[in-house]
Amino acid sequence: MSEHATTGFPYTVSRVMNAPLGRAWEAYTTAAEWPAWFGAAEGSVEIDVRAGGAWKATLLGPDGGAYPLTGLFLEVEEGRRIVLTMDVPDAPAEVMAITFEEHEGGARVTIDQTNATEEAREQAREGSTMILAGLAAHIEP
């Protein structure tokens, strides 16, 4: 993934979207769009998309709970790749890479992450799959 990878249990999820690559990037890097695809509470998203920039959002769970999330952007390659951290209570921050690639007239978005435990990996993989499905539903015509 990158030199920022956490050691432990890796996973990769990917989704091809019937939308231009630039549109996928724009939706992922625009705070006002996160509630529509990420499941974030309206007004809770703040993102500073640059290396060293912070992000935060409150995720609204299917159980009705509100889950505050925070982290930092470690790497940003405009239109191509983001590496960010997600703070984990009482544990080291987890690192996630999101890669954006052209794919047959659309966009392939891939999330790579390594988690500290097998249980955390399974939860993160499920969450990443939901994130990509939400992003696709938001940007596809």
Short mmCIF file of C-alpha atoms in Angstrom, two decimals:
data_model
loop_
_atom_site.label_atom_id
_atom_site.label_comp_id
_atom_site.label_asym_id
_atom_site.label_seq_id
_atom_site.Cartn_x
_atom_site.Cartn_y
_atom_site.Cartn_z
CA MET A 1 0.00 0.00 0.00
CA SER A 2 2.55 2.61 1.14
CA GLU A 3 5.20 3.22 3.71
CA HIS A 4 2.38 4.28 6.08
CA ALA A 5 0.81 0.82 6.29
CA THR A 6 -0.26 -0.57 9.64
CA THR A 7 0.96 -4.10 10.34
CA GLY A 8 -1.63 -6.80 10.76
CA PHE A 9 -4.55 -7.90 8.62
CA PRO A 10 -4.81 -6.34 5.11
CA TYR A 11 -7.75 -6.19 2.73
CA THR A 12 -8.56 -4.61 -0.63
CA VAL A 13 -11.97 -3.75 -2.05
CA SER A 14 -12.57 -2.23 -5.45
CA ARG A 15 -15.52 -1.06 -7.49
CA VAL A 16 -15.87 0.06 -11.08
CA MET A 17 -18.20 3.02 -11.42
CA ASN A 18 -20.05 4.20 -14.51
CA ALA A 19 -18.91 7.79 -14.03
CA PRO A 20 -15.89 9.83 -15.07
CA LEU A 21 -12.79 9.53 -12.92
CA GLY A 22 -12.89 13.25 -12.17
CA ARG A 23 -16.42 12.94 -10.83
CA ALA A 24 -15.40 10.14 -8.43
CA TRP A 25 -12.48 12.23 -7.18
CA GLU A 26 -14.66 15.33 -6.79
CA ALA A 27 -17.29 13.50 -4.73
CA TYR A 28 -14.64 11.97 -2.47
CA THR A 29 -12.86 15.27 -1.87
CA THR A 30 -15.86 17.60 -1.42
CA ALA A 31 -17.20 17.82 2.14
CA ALA A 32 -20.70 18.84 1.06
CA GLU A 33 -21.07 15.58 -0.90
CA TRP A 34 -20.09 13.19 1.91
CA PRO A 35 -23.57 12.99 3.51
CA ALA A 36 -25.00 11.72 0.21
CA TRP A 37 -22.59 8.79 -0.22
CA PHE A 38 -20.63 8.26 3.01
CA GLY A 39 -23.57 8.31 5.40
CA ALA A 40 -22.21 11.30 7.29
CA ALA A 41 -24.46 13.64 9.26
CA GLU A 42 -25.23 16.89 7.46
CA GLY A 43 -22.82 19.62 8.56
CA SER A 44 -20.44 17.21 10.30
CA VAL A 45 -17.85 16.86 7.54
CA GLU A 46 -14.70 18.95 7.47
CA ILE A 47 -11.90 17.93 5.11
CA ASP A 48 -8.61 19.60 4.25
CA VAL A 49 -7.46 17.47 1.31
CA ARG A 50 -3.70 17.98 1.38
CA ALA A 51 -0.81 16.11 3.00
CA GLY A 52 -1.03 16.98 6.69
CA GLY A 53 -4.63 18.18 6.44
CA ALA A 54 -7.24 16.93 8.90
CA TRP A 55 -10.64 15.40 8.28
CA LYS A 56 -13.63 14.65 10.46
CA ALA A 57 -17.15 13.38 9.97
CA THR A 58 -19.92 11.90 12.05
CA LEU A 59 -21.06 8.62 10.53
CA LEU A 60 -24.73 7.77 10.99
CA GLY A 61 -24.95 4.02 11.53
CA PRO A 62 -27.77 1.73 10.45
CA ASP A 63 -28.43 1.17 14.17
CA GLY A 64 -29.26 4.88 14.55
CA GLY A 65 -25.98 5.63 16.34
CA ALA A 66 -23.72 8.57 15.54
CA TYR A 67 -20.02 7.74 15.30
CA PRO A 68 -17.48 10.58 15.20
CA LEU A 69 -14.52 9.84 12.92
CA THR A 70 -11.28 11.81 12.62
CA GLY A 71 -7.92 11.50 10.91
CA LEU A 72 -5.24 13.07 8.76
CA PHE A 73 -4.41 13.04 5.09
CA LEU A 74 -0.90 11.60 4.72
CA GLU A 75 -0.56 11.69 0.93
CA VAL A 76 -2.63 13.32 -1.80
CA GLU A 77 -1.92 12.82 -5.52
CA GLU A 78 -4.54 15.04 -7.18
CA GLY A 79 -7.07 12.95 -9.07
CA ARG A 80 -5.24 9.67 -8.39
CA ARG A 81 -4.61 8.67 -4.79
CA ILE A 82 -5.30 9.56 -1.18
CA VAL A 83 -3.66 8.01 1.88
CA LEU A 84 -5.31 8.93 5.15
CA THR A 85 -5.46 7.86 8.76
CA MET A 86 -8.52 7.03 10.79
CA ASP A 87 -8.14 7.51 14.52
CA VAL A 88 -9.04 4.46 16.60
CA PRO A 89 -9.74 4.86 20.33
CA ASP A 90 -7.05 3.27 22.52
CA ALA A 91 -5.08 2.00 19.49
CA PRO A 92 -2.76 3.31 16.78
CA ALA A 93 -4.47 5.14 13.91
CA GLU A 94 -5.31 2.92 10.97
CA VAL A 95 -4.12 3.85 7.48
CA MET A 96 -6.28 3.63 4.37
CA ALA A 97 -5.31 4.23 0.74
CA ILE A 98 -7.90 5.15 -1.87
CA THR A 99 -6.82 4.85 -5.50
CA PHE A 100 -8.73 6.31 -8.45
CA GLU A 101 -8.08 4.87 -11.93
CA GLU A 102 -9.61 5.19 -15.39
CA HIS A 103 -11.43 2.00 -16.35
CA GLU A 104 -13.21 1.50 -19.68
CA GLY A 105 -14.74 4.98 -19.74
CA GLY A 106 -15.51 4.96 -16.04
CA ALA A 107 -13.61 4.93 -12.79
CA ARG A 108 -12.22 2.15 -10.65
CA VAL A 109 -11.95 3.16 -7.00
CA THR A 110 -9.94 0.86 -4.74
CA ILE A 111 -9.56 0.95 -0.98
CA ASP A 112 -6.58 -0.78 0.68
CA GLN A 113 -6.25 -0.97 4.43
CA THR A 114 -4.42 -3.01 7.03
CA ASN A 115 -6.06 -3.41 10.42
CA ALA A 116 -4.60 -4.38 13.77
CA THR A 117 -6.96 -7.34 14.30
CA GLU A 118 -8.87 -9.80 12.15
CA GLU A 119 -12.17 -8.56 13.61
CA ALA A 120 -11.29 -4.94 12.78
CA ARG A 121 -10.39 -6.02 9.23
CA GLU A 122 -13.77 -7.66 8.70
CA GLN A 123 -15.61 -4.60 10.00
CA ALA A 124 -13.46 -2.25 7.91
CA ARG A 125 -13.89 -4.36 4.76
CA GLU A 126 -17.66 -4.29 5.22
CA GLY A 127 -17.56 -0.52 5.79
CA SER A 128 -15.34 0.06 2.75
CA THR A 129 -17.65 -2.02 0.57
CA MET A 130 -20.58 0.11 1.75
CA ILE A 131 -18.60 3.32 1.12
CA LEU A 132 -17.84 2.31 -2.47
CA ALA A 133 -21.47 1.27 -3.08
CA GLY A 134 -22.65 4.62 -1.73
CA LEU A 135 -20.14 6.53 -3.84
CA ALA A 136 -21.21 4.63 -6.98
CA ALA A 137 -24.91 5.25 -6.29
CA HIS A 138 -24.18 8.95 -5.77
CA ILE A 139 -22.13 9.59 -8.91
CA GLU A 140 -23.55 7.19 -11.49
CA PRO A 141 -26.18 8.54 -13.88
#
